Structures are given as C-alpha cells and as structure tokens.
Amino acid sequence: MSTSASSSSSDPASSSVASPVCASVQHGRRKVFVDPVLASVDPDDRLVSLEALPELFATLAVRRVFLVCDRGAYQFSGAAESLAGLFGDRDVEVFDRFTPNPKDFEIDDAIAAMRRFGPDIIVAVGGGSGLDVAKLSRACDVAGVSARDVICGKVAANTQGVRLLAVPTTSGTGSEATHFSAVYVDGKKYSLADQSMRPEHVLLEPRFTESLPASVTLASGLDATCQAIESMWSVKSTDASRAYAERALQLAWHALPECLLRPTAEARRRMMIAAHLAGRAINLGQTTACHAMSYTLTAKWNIPHGQAVALMLEPVWHFTADAESSSVIDPRGRGHLHDVMLRVCRVIGAHDLRHARDRIVQMLHRLGTPINFSEAKIPARDAVDLISQGIDPVRMGNHPVRITPEDAVQILEPLC
C-alpha cells in the first residue's frame, strides 16, 4: 500500500486561525460566540458569550441557578469573578461534593440537592468531572430510582431535565460537546449515553484556562489531540466528525506546545477551540484503541488520562498502518483507512505513515510526556499483562482494525 502524503504549499489552518478576534452576533433572540475557526467549520447556536449570558438568562426567565463546580477551580480559574456579576440577584446553589472520577452515589447527592433547590438552569463549571456530574445528574434524575439504575441501563434516562450551560475550564475533555459521560459504580467505569445529555448552551472562555498548572494543560491537551486522531479513523466516523477532528488536530498540534512552552492568550484560544472541536468529533465518531488501552494506566498507576492515551498513540498507529486488509473491520475498507491516515499525516507534517510515527514521538518528547513504560516509571511486564487484559471493549470496537488480546501484547511490547 502506498504510504506517501502529498505536501501542501500552505498550512490549511493558517488563514483561518490568524485572527485572535472573537465576536458576538445576533442569533434569534440572543447573541452567540462566534470565532473565525469555529465559523469556518460549522456555526453552533449552542455557543454563548459572556456578554450574552444576561440576555440568555432573561430569555429563559432564570431566577434560580444550580451551580456544579469544583469550588477551588471555580475561584482559581477566574470563572467565579466573571460569572458572579452575571448571575446578578438570582438565587445560586453550589454543589461541589464530588471527586475527580465521579461515583454513582455522588450523582445521587447532586440529584437530591438539585431537587431540594428547584433550579431553572444548571451551570456546570470545570473540567471533565464537573461537567460530567452536571450532565449525569440531569439524566439520572428519575423519580423512585437511584442513579445507578439509570447508569446500568435498568431505567431510561430523563430527557426532560432543566437546561444546562457548560463552562469548561480546561482544554481537553470536550465534555461540553458530547452526549455521554463517564461514572464509576462499585469501582467499575461506565459510560452513560443519551442525546439529551448534550448541554444546550456552552460558554468558551479561554481566560479560564490561564491559571491551569502546566501538568493539567499537558494532559488535557494530549487528550484532545488523541481524540481528534482517533475520531478520524473510527468506524463510526462521518464526514462531519472528520471535518471537526481534522480542524481540531490542525489547531492542537501547534497550540499545545505553545501553551506549554511560550503561552499566549492566542495559543490558549486556539487550544480551547481545538478541544471543543475534538469534543464535537467524538460526539459523532467516538474514541478507539488508544483510549481502550489507556484506562488501566490511569486506574493502576495514576498516569493522567491524557498522557496515558498519548503513550498508546504511536504503537497503535504503527499497528493500524501495517494491518492487512483482512484485519480491517471498517466496512469502508482499507482504502478509506489509508486515506484518513494520510489526512492525519498532512496535518502533522509527515510525508508518509512511517514518518508520522516519528512526528508523534518527537511531539511527545518535546512536551516532556512519557514515551515508554520506563519513562512512565511503571513495571513493563505488569503493564503489558494488565493492559492487554483490561481493554475497554466498547472503545476497542470502534477501532478500524481488529485487535485481539494477543495483538495488544504485540502493540505494547515496543514500550517495554
């Protein structure tokens, strides 16, 4: 199979990301956030600007706000200062009793607090966990049952909950753009999905990421980067999801190093938009083998999620690029997979599929994230055994190439 990627005479993202201007335009009865990058892909009337929030709240007759947030991050990010004035004299109830990887009983606590308060809108501020708690609380608010009954599929999700405004303070999870959320029940990870879980309103404010520790910027940015690549080759990918993903990768590939090595407001703006577009991409195409093989690294050795996924990227890319046609399970065939991978090559500046592996390793090395088990300070043989036995079958089922447990061992061996 030919593996060359024709070079482009210019950066396909350059003309669309040069301007730092973010404007608001009238859409129906309210103003929405418009960014030249987002507008060039697909305007989304879910996006709302800070200056438009009072108008949105007035339109929705909001008097009572149920605020889901990590209180420390809420203050530290500057979101508290920015939103307090916008909330005005409205009643605000704060819920912050949850852990970084939300549990079903924490969702029950949030539902109980929300029922007692009776909000007109839920405002979720934070990273993936905070947004997930808000999304899950709304979806699992079903009379007479616990959250785990909905999470485990015994009862249908609530599709008639109050409106949700999502305000991400990290650039990585894309949870504000998706219809699913992660939650743990008795130590086991579940993903609840329902179209009604996607927030009706999203506020993207890059300033809220300026105070993030570099470690969080790195992990969340790597997550977004891997989401973009995986959702491009996913068996569930569509033309729309690949467009979102390609633009996300164009932005993140350059913005993430800038955010870490020479941070500017413009770099943070591009990275937040990249993460949002990656979220839109996985909302349609979902993630694949890199995510499927990463969860054990986080659960067993506390490797930050984004760095765990990134550690899997190069070996999974290698295996996928070398796969025989008989192993390709995407009904669109090997030719489609080849074309998609070449699109990734063009974005990251690789001239063929093999060179892409070098570009990925170079990027990870430049960012200072582990590229093998030794650098991650985890025992190699234990990692191979536990990862190959603990693969997420749902995420793996989205991968375009069949990967058996034996194949997983082959993929992991070069990391030893």
XYZ file of C-alpha atoms in Angstrom:
416
model
C 0.000 0.000 0.000
C 1.366 3.433 -0.889
C 2.031 5.462 2.232
C 3.068 8.836 0.874
C 1.285 12.036 1.802
C 1.490 14.885 -0.658
C 2.691 18.105 0.922
C 0.643 21.260 0.853
C 2.081 24.570 -0.200
C 0.489 26.251 2.790
C -0.816 25.371 6.223
C -4.518 24.605 5.774
C -5.207 26.170 9.143
C -3.132 29.296 8.727
C -5.689 31.564 7.129
C -8.447 30.539 9.482
C -6.581 30.839 12.764
C -4.593 34.008 12.228
C -7.118 36.390 13.767
C -7.444 36.446 17.556
C -10.789 38.219 17.311
C -13.827 36.598 18.896
C -17.095 38.370 18.243
C -20.744 38.049 19.133
C -23.507 38.188 16.561
C -27.246 38.112 16.880
C -28.831 34.681 16.522
C -32.562 34.646 17.059
C -33.179 36.413 20.365
C -29.665 36.205 21.765
C -26.025 36.725 20.942
C -23.747 33.786 20.332
C -19.995 33.356 20.492
C -18.511 33.406 17.005
C -14.894 32.515 16.380
C -13.451 32.527 12.853
C -12.156 28.998 13.324
C -15.456 27.616 14.573
C -17.418 29.507 11.951
C -15.218 28.094 9.200
C -16.194 24.552 10.213
C -19.779 24.875 11.368
C -21.518 27.599 13.399
C -23.151 26.191 16.517
C -26.024 28.050 18.159
C -25.243 26.297 21.456
C -22.305 28.661 21.947
C -22.928 31.768 24.025
C -20.600 34.604 25.029
C -20.068 36.061 28.492
C -21.709 39.300 27.429
C -24.756 37.404 26.160
C -25.410 35.458 29.374
C -27.702 38.076 30.971
C -29.803 38.153 27.823
C -29.915 34.347 27.715
C -30.955 34.143 31.367
C -33.627 36.787 30.816
C -34.963 34.971 27.774
C -35.184 31.722 29.751
C -36.662 33.521 32.797
C -33.882 32.158 35.009
C -34.213 33.034 38.704
C -32.547 30.024 40.336
C -29.132 28.675 39.266
C -27.789 25.272 40.327
C -24.011 25.674 40.038
C -21.959 22.458 39.769
C -18.260 23.130 40.208
C -15.027 22.302 41.919
C -15.001 25.268 44.270
C -11.225 25.699 44.169
C -11.016 25.560 40.375
C -14.045 27.833 40.123
C -12.234 30.524 42.096
C -8.737 29.896 40.732
C -9.780 29.994 37.067
C -11.392 33.423 37.377
C -14.792 31.991 36.498
C -16.211 32.977 39.893
C -15.317 36.616 39.407
C -16.613 36.699 35.839
C -19.881 34.882 36.497
C -20.827 36.404 39.862
C -21.828 39.710 38.335
C -23.697 37.990 35.538
C -25.736 35.929 37.988
C -26.905 39.198 39.490
C -29.508 38.861 42.239
C -30.526 35.359 41.197
C -30.514 32.580 43.770
C -27.454 30.347 43.327
C -26.983 26.929 44.955
C -23.451 25.491 44.723
C -22.815 21.742 44.536
C -19.182 20.654 44.782
C -19.308 17.321 46.640
C -17.716 15.071 44.023
C -14.330 13.505 43.260
C -12.211 13.708 40.076
C -13.691 10.412 38.829
C -17.373 10.747 39.794
C -19.160 7.886 41.585
C -22.821 6.944 41.299
C -23.560 7.916 44.918
C -22.141 11.388 44.256
C -24.634 11.730 41.423
C -27.380 10.737 43.879
C -26.202 13.516 46.221
C -26.282 16.048 43.385
C -29.771 14.976 42.349
C -31.055 15.306 45.923
C -29.582 18.804 46.238
C -30.984 19.807 42.862
C -34.468 18.577 43.738
C -34.461 20.485 47.023
C -33.374 23.688 45.288
C -35.577 23.514 42.183
C -33.362 25.326 39.630
C -34.335 26.972 36.367
C -30.932 26.126 34.881
C -27.843 24.071 35.728
C -24.489 25.793 35.217
C -21.504 23.422 35.187
C -18.058 24.985 35.535
C -14.847 22.975 35.455
C -13.020 20.146 33.761
C -14.471 16.868 32.582
C -15.521 15.627 36.019
C -17.531 18.719 36.905
C -19.286 18.752 33.552
C -19.958 15.016 33.769
C -21.524 15.367 37.230
C -23.923 18.002 35.914
C -24.812 16.004 32.798
C -25.312 12.805 34.773
C -27.345 14.496 37.499
C -29.815 15.761 34.952
C -30.002 12.476 33.062
C -30.322 10.316 36.195
C -32.990 12.476 37.838
C -35.722 9.852 37.587
C -38.298 9.581 40.370
C -38.135 6.499 42.572
C -34.792 5.113 41.382
C -31.099 5.633 42.119
C -28.526 6.971 39.689
C -27.003 3.507 39.292
C -30.308 2.178 37.943
C -30.044 4.634 35.048
C -26.281 4.231 34.635
C -26.549 0.429 34.490
C -29.375 0.560 31.944
C -32.223 -0.639 34.157
C -34.161 2.606 33.724
C -34.228 5.063 30.816
C -32.517 8.429 31.256
C -34.516 11.554 31.979
C -34.815 13.517 28.736
C -36.884 16.395 30.121
C -34.491 17.947 32.639
C -33.794 21.644 33.120
C -31.441 23.357 30.714
C -27.677 23.003 31.130
C -24.970 25.586 30.471
C -21.462 24.066 30.320
C -18.415 26.236 31.014
C -15.161 24.280 30.553
C -12.082 25.492 32.426
C -9.703 23.049 30.726
C -8.962 22.442 27.060
C -9.180 18.716 26.656
C -12.166 16.593 27.576
C -14.688 18.097 25.157
C -17.445 17.053 27.573
C -19.349 20.254 26.838
C -19.899 18.989 23.287
C -20.798 15.336 23.891
C -23.909 13.316 24.711
C -22.143 10.896 27.069
C -20.349 10.951 30.423
C -18.157 8.651 32.483
C -19.072 7.480 36.001
C -17.940 4.730 38.369
C -20.224 2.174 40.032
C -18.551 -0.111 42.608
C -15.166 0.651 41.079
C -16.226 -0.168 37.512
C -16.265 2.526 34.857
C -19.493 3.099 32.937
C -20.360 5.497 30.149
C -23.934 6.734 30.045
C -25.029 7.999 26.640
C -28.197 9.757 25.586
C -28.688 12.557 23.086
C -30.444 14.613 25.765
C -27.223 14.727 27.817
C -25.522 17.166 25.473
C -25.630 20.645 27.061
C -27.996 23.130 25.422
C -25.575 26.016 25.967
C -21.766 26.265 26.005
C -19.554 29.135 27.101
C -15.961 29.010 25.799
C -13.740 31.482 27.647
C -10.003 30.855 27.116
C -9.103 33.151 30.041
C -10.423 30.482 32.396
C -7.512 28.208 31.381
C -4.719 30.733 32.025
C -4.152 29.696 35.653
C -4.054 25.950 34.974
C -0.924 24.088 36.122
C 1.237 23.032 33.196
C 0.571 19.375 34.055
C -3.175 19.850 33.554
C -2.678 21.833 30.344
C -0.479 18.988 29.064
C -2.770 16.103 29.986
C -5.955 17.755 28.784
C -4.329 18.934 25.553
C -2.981 15.464 24.788
C -6.444 14.028 25.369
C -7.911 16.433 22.810
C -5.138 15.648 20.319
C -5.703 11.901 20.605
C -9.480 12.350 20.425
C -9.021 14.138 17.110
C -6.856 11.417 15.567
C -8.952 8.538 16.880
C -12.261 10.031 15.786
C -10.881 10.451 12.271
C -10.243 6.731 11.802
C -13.120 5.429 13.950
C -15.526 3.018 12.278
C -18.278 5.435 13.387
C -16.671 8.468 11.769
C -18.686 10.612 9.382
C -17.798 13.409 7.002
C -18.803 15.888 9.707
C -16.846 14.219 12.507
C -13.721 14.022 10.354
C -14.042 17.713 9.475
C -14.280 18.609 13.167
C -11.400 16.276 14.020
C -9.094 17.478 11.267
C -9.560 21.113 12.239
C -9.077 20.220 15.909
C -5.799 18.469 15.094
C -4.605 21.366 12.941
C -5.068 23.678 15.904
C -3.904 21.430 18.752
C -0.723 20.213 17.044
C 0.657 23.761 17.139
C -1.270 25.349 20.016
C -0.476 22.764 22.702
C 3.330 23.236 22.536
C 2.785 26.998 22.550
C 0.532 26.803 25.609
C 3.236 24.890 27.460
C 6.458 26.439 26.171
C 5.503 30.039 25.331
C 1.903 30.582 26.451
C -0.098 33.417 24.961
C -3.777 34.330 25.004
C -3.969 33.412 21.320
C -2.461 29.962 21.899
C -4.948 29.280 24.691
C -7.803 30.431 22.464
C -6.779 28.026 19.710
C -6.328 25.175 22.176
C -9.764 25.693 23.712
C -11.361 25.711 20.272
C -9.368 22.599 19.317
C -10.643 20.789 22.402
C -14.220 21.821 21.671
C -13.981 20.656 18.061
C -12.438 17.367 19.202
C -15.413 17.014 21.539
C -17.787 17.526 18.629
C -15.811 14.920 16.688
C -16.005 12.217 19.370
C -19.667 13.062 19.932
C -20.176 11.548 16.477
C -17.239 9.199 15.908
C -16.146 8.337 19.467
C -12.685 7.139 20.524
C -10.878 3.905 19.668
C -7.929 1.707 20.640
C -5.710 4.394 22.212
C -8.404 5.147 24.763
C -9.415 1.498 25.094
C -5.880 0.525 26.115
C -5.184 3.545 28.337
C -7.595 3.149 31.246
C -5.511 0.615 33.174
C -2.561 3.019 33.209
C -4.696 5.601 34.986
C -6.552 3.215 37.292
C -3.492 1.199 38.359
C -0.610 3.684 38.209
C -2.352 7.081 38.312
C -0.958 8.165 34.961
C -3.005 11.259 33.981
C -5.611 10.244 31.425
C -4.364 12.352 28.533
C -0.782 11.191 28.996
C -1.917 7.567 29.256
C -3.777 7.844 25.949
C -0.823 9.593 24.304
C 1.509 6.783 25.404
C -0.628 4.400 23.335
C -0.776 6.590 20.230
C 2.462 5.705 18.417
C 2.304 1.903 18.874
C -1.395 1.853 17.934
C -0.641 3.996 14.866
C 2.136 1.560 13.866
C -0.118 -1.487 14.203
C -3.004 0.181 12.358
C -0.816 1.377 9.484
C 0.657 -2.117 8.972
C -2.624 -4.023 9.236
C -3.596 -6.413 6.464
C -6.845 -5.847 4.597
C -8.353 -8.919 6.251
C -7.952 -7.260 9.654
C -9.754 -4.049 8.686
C -13.280 -4.153 10.131
C -14.438 -0.755 8.870
C -16.899 -1.591 6.065
C -15.442 1.270 4.031
C -12.297 -0.818 3.671
C -8.558 -0.429 3.816
C -8.513 2.261 1.149
C -10.671 4.523 3.283
C -8.477 3.915 6.340
C -5.355 4.650 4.305
C -6.793 7.925 3.032
C -7.811 9.028 6.515
C -4.374 8.277 7.942
C -2.770 10.261 5.117
C -5.002 13.204 6.063
C -3.537 12.988 9.562
C -0.042 12.856 8.063
C -0.607 16.080 6.139
C -1.827 17.878 9.258
C 1.132 16.853 11.446
C 3.742 17.460 8.754
C 4.570 13.826 7.936
C 5.310 12.718 4.378
C 4.122 9.132 4.904
C 2.673 6.788 7.518
C 6.077 5.714 8.824
C 7.259 9.292 9.170
C 4.071 10.042 11.136
C 5.323 7.718 13.873
C 8.479 9.794 14.161
C 6.477 13.015 14.241
C 4.292 11.671 17.058
C 7.285 10.583 19.151
C 9.034 13.902 18.501
C 5.978 15.803 19.665
C 5.593 13.751 22.853
C 9.297 14.088 23.618
C 9.139 17.838 23.068
C 6.228 18.118 25.501
C 8.045 16.046 28.127
C 5.463 13.280 28.408
C 6.449 9.587 28.722
C 7.001 7.665 25.501
C 7.619 4.256 27.113
C 6.919 2.375 30.338
C 10.333 3.177 31.766
C 9.778 6.918 31.456
C 6.324 6.468 32.965
C 8.004 4.678 35.905
C 5.796 1.605 35.734
C 6.856 -2.070 35.567
C 6.840 -3.067 31.924
C 5.780 -6.718 32.218
C 2.980 -5.901 34.652
C 1.816 -3.143 32.325
C 1.670 -5.434 29.295
C -0.259 -8.108 31.197
C -2.754 -5.804 32.879
C -3.389 -3.529 29.905
C -3.934 -6.434 27.493
C -6.380 -8.000 29.955
C -8.206 -4.761 30.802
C -9.090 -3.374 27.370
C -12.353 -1.434 27.118
C -14.366 -3.464 24.588
C -16.679 -0.595 23.610
C -13.863 1.770 22.673
C -11.915 -1.058 21.026
C -14.980 -1.914 18.955
C -14.723 1.490 17.297
C -11.191 0.849 16.046
C -10.951 0.264 12.273
C -8.615 -2.718 12.666
C -9.320 -5.865 14.666
C -7.119 -6.022 17.778
C -7.135 -9.233 19.815
C -5.581 -9.555 23.287
C -2.595 -11.184 21.574
C -2.353 -8.229 19.192
C -2.479 -5.881 22.174
C 0.602 -7.578 23.618
C 2.357 -7.073 20.281
C 1.381 -3.396 20.296
C 2.657 -2.908 23.840
C 5.975 -4.733 23.529
C 7.869 -1.772 21.963
C 7.012 0.309 25.045
C 8.933 -2.072 27.337
